[in-house]
Short mmCIF file of C-alpha atoms and ligand atoms in Angstrom, two decimals:
data_model
loop_
_atom_site.label_atom_id
_atom_site.label_comp_id
_atom_site.label_asym_id
_atom_site.label_seq_id
_atom_site.Cartn_x
_atom_site.Cartn_y
_atom_site.Cartn_z
CA MET F 190 89.75 -150.45 -262.57
CA SER F 191 89.96 -152.77 -259.93
CA LYS F 192 91.79 -151.98 -256.70
CA LEU F 193 94.45 -154.51 -255.59
CA VAL F 194 95.93 -154.27 -251.57
CA ILE F 195 99.63 -155.23 -251.21
CA VAL F 196 101.22 -156.19 -248.15
CA GLY F 197 105.03 -157.24 -247.63
CA THR F 198 108.34 -156.32 -246.82
CA VAL F 199 110.08 -153.17 -248.38
CA ALA F 200 113.72 -153.55 -247.86
CA PHE F 201 117.19 -153.52 -248.45
CA ASP F 202 119.01 -156.67 -249.86
CA ALA F 203 122.14 -157.84 -250.09
CA ILE F 204 122.74 -160.55 -253.00
CA GLU F 205 125.58 -162.80 -253.86
CA THR F 206 125.24 -165.03 -256.54
CA PRO F 207 127.67 -167.02 -258.43
CA PHE F 208 127.46 -163.81 -260.85
CA GLY F 209 128.42 -161.45 -258.54
CA LYS F 210 127.69 -159.59 -255.28
CA THR F 211 125.62 -156.75 -254.23
CA ASP F 212 125.76 -153.87 -251.62
CA LYS F 213 122.17 -152.99 -250.22
CA ILE F 214 119.83 -152.68 -252.64
CA LEU F 215 116.36 -151.99 -252.83
CA GLY F 216 114.18 -155.24 -252.24
CA GLY F 217 111.40 -156.87 -250.30
CA ALA F 218 108.05 -158.49 -251.31
CA ALA F 219 105.85 -156.05 -251.35
CA THR F 220 108.34 -154.09 -253.72
CA PHE F 221 108.75 -156.74 -256.10
CA ILE F 222 104.70 -158.08 -256.06
CA GLY F 223 104.17 -153.76 -256.72
CA LEU F 224 106.30 -153.57 -259.48
CA ALA F 225 105.34 -156.56 -261.21
CA ALA F 226 101.75 -155.75 -260.50
CA SER F 227 102.21 -152.20 -262.10
CA GLN F 228 102.23 -153.88 -265.34
CA PHE F 229 98.75 -154.09 -265.30
CA ASN F 230 97.56 -150.84 -264.81
CA VAL F 231 95.78 -151.51 -261.77
CA ASP F 232 94.70 -149.30 -258.76
CA GLY F 233 97.51 -150.77 -256.29
CA ALA F 234 98.16 -149.92 -252.72
CA ILE F 235 101.59 -150.72 -250.95
CA ILE F 236 101.01 -151.39 -246.96
CA SER F 237 104.33 -151.91 -245.23
CA ILE F 238 106.88 -150.14 -243.09
CA VAL F 239 110.63 -148.83 -243.67
CA GLY F 240 112.86 -146.65 -241.78
CA GLY F 241 114.47 -143.24 -242.08
CA ASP F 242 117.48 -145.01 -243.55
CA PHE F 243 115.27 -145.90 -246.73
CA PRO F 244 116.11 -143.56 -249.25
CA LYS F 245 112.84 -141.67 -250.63
CA GLU F 246 113.78 -142.15 -254.01
CA TYR F 247 113.23 -145.82 -253.67
CA ILE F 248 109.31 -144.52 -252.46
CA GLN F 249 109.67 -142.46 -255.34
CA LEU F 250 110.06 -145.33 -257.83
CA LEU F 251 106.93 -146.99 -256.34
CA GLU F 252 104.87 -144.14 -256.39
CA ASP F 253 106.04 -143.52 -260.16
CA LYS F 254 104.40 -147.19 -261.31
CA GLY F 255 101.37 -145.88 -259.95
CA MET F 256 101.59 -147.80 -256.29
CA ASN F 257 99.83 -145.53 -253.65
CA VAL F 258 102.26 -145.44 -250.71
CA GLU F 259 99.84 -143.70 -248.32
CA GLY F 260 100.12 -147.02 -246.00
CA LEU F 261 103.92 -147.44 -245.78
CA GLU F 262 104.95 -146.27 -242.90
CA ILE F 263 108.26 -144.44 -242.28
CA VAL F 264 109.51 -144.57 -238.93
CA GLU F 265 112.24 -141.86 -238.65
CA ASP F 266 114.60 -143.07 -236.07
CA GLY F 267 114.38 -146.80 -237.03
CA LYS F 268 115.98 -148.80 -239.60
CA THR F 269 114.40 -150.81 -242.55
CA PHE F 270 114.35 -154.47 -242.50
CA PHE F 271 117.64 -156.19 -244.07
CA TRP F 272 117.57 -159.46 -245.77
CA SER F 273 120.90 -161.04 -247.36
CA GLY F 274 121.13 -164.06 -249.01
CA LYS F 275 123.84 -165.91 -250.89
CA TYR F 276 122.73 -168.64 -254.04
CA HIS F 277 124.35 -171.78 -254.86
CA ASN F 278 125.78 -172.60 -258.01
CA ASP F 279 122.46 -174.17 -259.13
CA MET F 280 120.93 -171.04 -258.44
CA ASN F 281 118.16 -172.69 -257.38
CA THR F 282 118.71 -173.05 -253.86
CA ARG F 283 119.82 -170.23 -251.25
CA ASP F 284 121.07 -169.45 -247.88
CA THR F 285 119.71 -167.06 -245.75
CA LEU F 286 122.45 -164.97 -244.36
CA ILE F 287 121.31 -162.48 -242.24
CA THR F 288 117.34 -161.22 -241.30
CA GLU F 289 117.10 -158.25 -239.31
CA LEU F 290 113.35 -157.41 -238.41
CA ASN F 291 114.03 -154.10 -237.31
CA VAL F 292 111.25 -151.56 -237.85
CA LEU F 293 109.30 -154.70 -238.82
CA GLU F 294 109.15 -156.15 -235.20
CA HIS F 295 106.63 -153.24 -233.95
CA PHE F 296 104.49 -152.70 -237.35
CA ASN F 297 100.98 -152.30 -237.41
CA PRO F 298 99.41 -151.84 -240.71
CA VAL F 299 96.75 -149.63 -241.61
CA ILE F 300 94.95 -149.78 -244.82
CA PRO F 301 94.06 -146.33 -246.34
CA GLU F 302 90.04 -145.74 -245.96
CA ALA F 303 89.85 -145.77 -250.01
CA TYR F 304 91.64 -149.04 -250.15
CA LYS F 305 89.06 -151.01 -247.78
CA ASN F 306 86.99 -152.37 -250.40
CA THR F 307 90.08 -153.71 -252.46
CA GLU F 308 88.90 -156.32 -254.81
CA VAL F 309 91.96 -157.98 -254.59
CA LEU F 310 94.10 -158.70 -251.62
CA MET F 311 97.96 -159.99 -251.53
CA LEU F 312 99.05 -161.04 -248.48
CA GLY F 313 103.10 -161.11 -249.34
CA ASN F 314 105.79 -162.68 -247.38
CA LEU F 315 105.43 -160.85 -243.59
CA HIS F 316 104.90 -161.84 -240.21
CA PRO F 317 101.18 -163.64 -240.29
CA LEU F 318 99.78 -161.63 -237.62
CA VAL F 319 100.22 -158.69 -239.49
CA GLN F 320 98.74 -160.58 -242.64
CA GLN F 321 96.03 -161.21 -240.11
CA ALA F 322 95.64 -158.08 -239.05
CA VAL F 323 95.23 -156.56 -242.45
CA ILE F 324 92.36 -159.08 -243.35
CA ASP F 325 90.86 -157.36 -240.09
CA GLN F 326 90.42 -154.37 -241.61
CA ILE F 327 88.36 -155.14 -244.75
CA PRO F 328 84.62 -154.88 -243.81
CA THR F 329 83.55 -157.03 -246.72
CA ARG F 330 85.76 -159.71 -248.00
CA PRO F 331 87.82 -159.50 -251.07
CA LYS F 332 86.77 -161.34 -254.18
CA LEU F 333 90.17 -162.59 -253.73
CA VAL F 334 92.73 -163.12 -250.97
CA VAL F 335 96.30 -164.43 -251.60
CA LEU F 336 99.30 -165.73 -249.36
CA ASP F 337 102.70 -165.88 -249.59
CA THR F 338 105.19 -166.96 -247.02
CA MET F 339 108.19 -168.43 -246.34
CA ASN F 340 110.46 -170.72 -243.98
CA PHE F 341 111.41 -168.00 -241.48
CA TRP F 342 107.94 -167.67 -240.65
CA MET F 343 107.09 -171.36 -240.38
CA ASP F 344 109.93 -171.61 -238.14
CA ASN F 345 109.34 -168.59 -236.29
CA ALA F 346 105.04 -168.18 -235.93
CA LEU F 347 103.61 -171.45 -237.31
CA ASP F 348 100.62 -171.40 -235.05
CA ASP F 349 99.70 -167.63 -236.51
CA LEU F 350 100.61 -168.64 -239.79
CA LEU F 351 98.21 -172.01 -239.80
CA LYS F 352 95.48 -169.74 -238.36
CA VAL F 353 95.84 -167.06 -241.53
CA ILE F 354 96.41 -169.53 -244.07
CA ALA F 355 92.54 -171.17 -243.29
CA LYS F 356 91.03 -167.64 -244.63
CA VAL F 357 92.69 -167.29 -247.88
CA ASP F 358 91.74 -168.28 -251.36
CA VAL F 359 95.26 -169.08 -253.01
CA VAL F 360 98.25 -169.96 -251.37
CA THR F 361 101.70 -169.54 -253.22
CA ILE F 362 104.59 -171.35 -251.79
CA ASN F 363 107.91 -172.99 -252.95
CA ASP F 364 108.22 -176.54 -252.90
CA GLU F 365 110.64 -177.26 -250.04
CA GLU F 366 108.49 -174.65 -248.11
CA ALA F 367 105.68 -176.96 -249.07
CA ARG F 368 107.25 -180.04 -247.86
CA GLN F 369 107.95 -178.38 -244.74
CA LEU F 370 104.66 -176.63 -243.96
CA THR F 371 102.87 -180.33 -244.58
CA GLY F 372 105.88 -183.03 -243.71
CA GLU F 373 104.73 -184.43 -247.34
CA TYR F 374 107.48 -184.80 -249.70
CA SER F 375 105.19 -185.23 -252.46
CA LEU F 376 103.81 -182.14 -254.00
CA VAL F 377 100.62 -183.72 -254.58
CA MET F 378 100.15 -184.57 -251.39
CA ALA F 379 101.83 -181.48 -249.71
CA ALA F 380 99.03 -179.30 -251.80
CA ASN F 381 96.62 -181.81 -250.73
CA LYS F 382 97.03 -181.01 -247.07
CA ILE F 383 97.37 -177.34 -247.86
CA ARG F 384 94.23 -177.10 -249.56
CA GLU F 385 92.67 -178.70 -246.47
CA MET F 386 93.79 -175.93 -244.27
CA GLY F 387 91.68 -173.54 -246.04
CA PRO F 388 93.03 -172.43 -249.13
CA GLU F 389 90.94 -173.72 -252.76
CA TYR F 390 94.06 -173.12 -254.72
CA VAL F 391 97.33 -173.78 -254.08
CA VAL F 392 100.64 -172.55 -256.20
CA ILE F 393 103.82 -174.65 -255.39
CA LYS F 394 106.93 -172.61 -257.41
CA LYS F 395 109.50 -175.30 -258.21
CA GLY F 396 112.05 -172.00 -259.50
CA GLU F 397 113.62 -172.42 -262.85
CA ASN F 398 111.40 -176.16 -263.15
CA GLY F 399 108.20 -173.66 -263.22
CA ALA F 400 104.70 -173.48 -261.29
CA LEU F 401 102.26 -176.10 -260.30
CA LEU F 402 98.18 -174.90 -259.71
CA PHE F 403 96.08 -177.13 -257.45
CA HIS F 404 92.50 -176.86 -257.68
CA LYS F 405 90.43 -179.84 -256.51
CA GLU F 406 91.12 -182.69 -258.37
CA GLU F 407 92.69 -180.40 -261.27
CA VAL F 408 96.45 -179.68 -261.75
CA PHE F 409 97.93 -176.97 -263.83
CA PHE F 410 101.92 -176.63 -265.02
CA ALA F 411 103.50 -173.50 -265.94
CA PRO F 412 107.21 -174.37 -267.25
CA ALA F 413 109.58 -171.56 -266.32
CA LEU F 414 111.22 -170.40 -269.41
CA PRO F 415 114.47 -171.49 -270.22
CA LEU F 416 116.70 -168.25 -270.04
CA LYS F 417 119.97 -167.74 -271.41
CA GLU F 418 121.36 -165.98 -268.20
CA VAL F 419 119.80 -166.19 -265.10
CA PHE F 420 121.92 -163.23 -262.72
CA ASP F 421 119.56 -162.92 -259.43
CA PRO F 422 116.52 -164.99 -258.67
CA THR F 423 115.88 -162.91 -255.57
CA GLY F 424 112.07 -161.44 -255.92
CA ALA F 425 110.76 -164.16 -258.62
CA GLY F 426 108.40 -165.73 -256.25
CA ASP F 427 107.17 -162.26 -255.00
CA SER F 428 106.82 -160.96 -259.09
CA PHE F 429 105.06 -163.99 -259.68
CA ALA F 430 102.54 -162.79 -257.06
CA GLY F 431 102.65 -159.49 -258.45
CA GLY F 432 101.92 -160.80 -262.20
CA PHE F 433 99.28 -163.44 -260.49
CA THR F 434 97.58 -161.03 -258.70
CA GLY F 435 97.64 -158.08 -261.32
CA TYR F 436 96.32 -159.72 -264.00
CA LEU F 437 93.47 -161.13 -261.79
CA ALA F 438 92.62 -157.43 -260.54
CA LYS F 439 92.58 -156.12 -264.28
CA THR F 440 90.66 -159.15 -265.57
CA ARG F 441 88.45 -159.45 -262.66
CA ASP F 442 87.98 -163.23 -263.57
CA TYR F 443 88.39 -165.19 -260.66
CA SER F 444 87.72 -168.70 -262.34
CA TYR F 445 89.89 -171.40 -262.61
CA LYS F 446 90.24 -171.06 -266.32
CA ASN F 447 91.26 -167.70 -265.94
CA ILE F 448 93.50 -168.36 -262.71
CA LYS F 449 95.39 -170.54 -264.97
CA ASN F 450 96.17 -168.06 -267.15
CA ALA F 451 97.54 -165.65 -264.18
CA VAL F 452 99.78 -168.40 -263.61
CA ILE F 453 101.24 -168.15 -266.69
CA TYR F 454 101.46 -164.46 -266.24
CA GLY F 455 103.21 -164.70 -262.74
CA SER F 456 105.60 -166.98 -264.60
CA VAL F 457 106.46 -164.14 -267.23
CA LEU F 458 106.85 -161.64 -264.71
CA ALA F 459 109.09 -163.73 -262.92
CA SER F 460 111.17 -164.70 -265.71
CA PHE F 461 112.18 -160.86 -266.37
CA CYS F 462 112.72 -160.47 -262.52
CA VAL F 463 115.83 -162.86 -262.51
CA GLU F 464 117.52 -161.60 -265.46
CA LYS F 465 119.15 -158.65 -263.27
CA PHE F 466 120.29 -157.81 -260.24
CA GLY F 467 117.19 -156.58 -257.54
CA THR F 468 114.65 -154.95 -259.09
CA GLU F 469 116.50 -153.43 -262.04
CA ARG F 470 115.04 -155.48 -264.85
CA LEU F 471 111.22 -155.10 -263.61
CA LEU F 472 111.80 -151.44 -263.48
CA ASN F 473 112.22 -151.42 -267.39
CA VAL F 474 110.48 -154.39 -268.58
CA SER F 475 107.82 -153.22 -271.35
CA ARG F 476 104.44 -154.14 -272.04
CA LYS F 477 105.88 -155.61 -275.72
CA GLU F 478 108.61 -157.62 -273.97
CA ILE F 479 106.01 -159.05 -272.01
CA GLN F 480 103.21 -159.73 -274.95
CA GLN F 481 106.67 -161.06 -276.78
CA ARG F 482 107.58 -163.58 -274.02
CA LEU F 483 103.96 -164.71 -273.65
CA LEU F 484 104.40 -165.80 -277.42
CA GLN F 485 107.59 -167.81 -276.18
CA PHE F 486 105.59 -169.72 -273.39
CA LYS F 487 102.80 -170.61 -275.81
CA SER F 488 105.03 -172.24 -278.70
CA LEU F 489 107.34 -173.58 -275.43
CA THR F 490 104.04 -175.53 -274.49
CA GLN F 491 102.14 -176.21 -277.22
CA PHE F 492 102.09 -179.52 -279.40
CA ASP F 493 99.46 -181.19 -281.45
CA ILE F 494 99.33 -184.78 -280.84
CA LYS F 495 96.79 -187.11 -282.26
CA ILE F 496 95.59 -189.72 -279.21
CA ASN F 497 93.83 -192.52 -280.80
P1 LIG V 715 111.91 -164.40 -252.97
O1 LIG V 715 113.11 -164.74 -253.74
O2 LIG V 715 110.62 -164.31 -253.86
O3 LIG V 715 111.32 -165.23 -251.87
O4 LIG V 715 111.80 -163.24 -251.81
C1 LIG V 715 112.77 -162.54 -251.78
C2 LIG V 715 112.41 -160.86 -251.65
O5 LIG V 715 112.05 -161.20 -249.79
C3 LIG V 715 113.62 -160.39 -250.59
O6 LIG V 715 113.66 -159.11 -251.22
C4 LIG V 715 113.68 -159.97 -249.04
O7 LIG V 715 113.95 -158.85 -248.74
C5 LIG V 715 112.26 -160.71 -248.87
N1 LIG V 715 112.43 -161.28 -247.65
C6 LIG V 715 113.14 -161.93 -247.30
N2 LIG V 715 113.15 -162.65 -246.21
C7 LIG V 715 111.55 -162.54 -245.41
C8 LIG V 715 110.96 -162.59 -244.72
N3 LIG V 715 111.56 -163.62 -243.46
N4 LIG V 715 109.60 -161.87 -244.35
C9 LIG V 715 109.57 -160.99 -245.75
N5 LIG V 715 110.30 -160.75 -246.70
C10 LIG V 715 111.53 -161.42 -246.70
#
């Protein structure tokens, strides 16, 4: 079984969508990535930090899904990272209301010895210096290093972010953030500029409009499944990252052809995430449902036209 190390926030989220509002619930980039990746039976480890206020049951949930949590530091007298966001009516855009870094402000990640030979490294949304510190602890470069980030870090730590982007194979980023990072409106131009920063692959996530994968001169598109109900898009990007890296860690094939399949798996996991608030749907999605949704994705995009 190949290893997957996941770095990112483990958090409390408070979310408001046109369909309702939550109190503090389980969230965080690494949480969504880990839950999505756990569908692939990989040997995954979560590297993060929480405060003493973080319920032990939440940690147990991650362990029950097969995630190693030795690298999840608990600061007993600290407070867990807290994020609050409010979605607009179109559910594709949101405002961040609160970001409280709390214990994240002084986080020195430690990769458990047994995971230092990881094959895939998923640098989820977190301070770029923490992402860098994780790369630095791995003696032999993993086969694939994927980085996700967001506007918060572009606003607050751009230089550090650019340095770490230069070291990774794949960047996953949403459309507005790709525009902010590069100053380019065209997503093709934005992806080209990000590739010039170092990564061979760029995935631009466009919410309910799907995701684009850029590699050399090639572009691949995965739609988002049109769903009857979208309840809460929080964590969709991270679920995408979990499906993407989980599938690649399982199949151990890092060719462009297989990376396209990983984009489809990422989109499938994201499509489940948005059906309920927070992590609720990811916690109970079954393998059979995933397979059925893959078939739906296939029939959504397959057509047979004769081109003369
Ligand atoms: P997504 O909807 O995929 O962009 O991810 C939402 C998750 O990211 C939430 O569960 C938040 O806890 C987490 N999050 C929000 N802001 C940040 C941030 N600045 N750094 C790391 N994680 C964050």
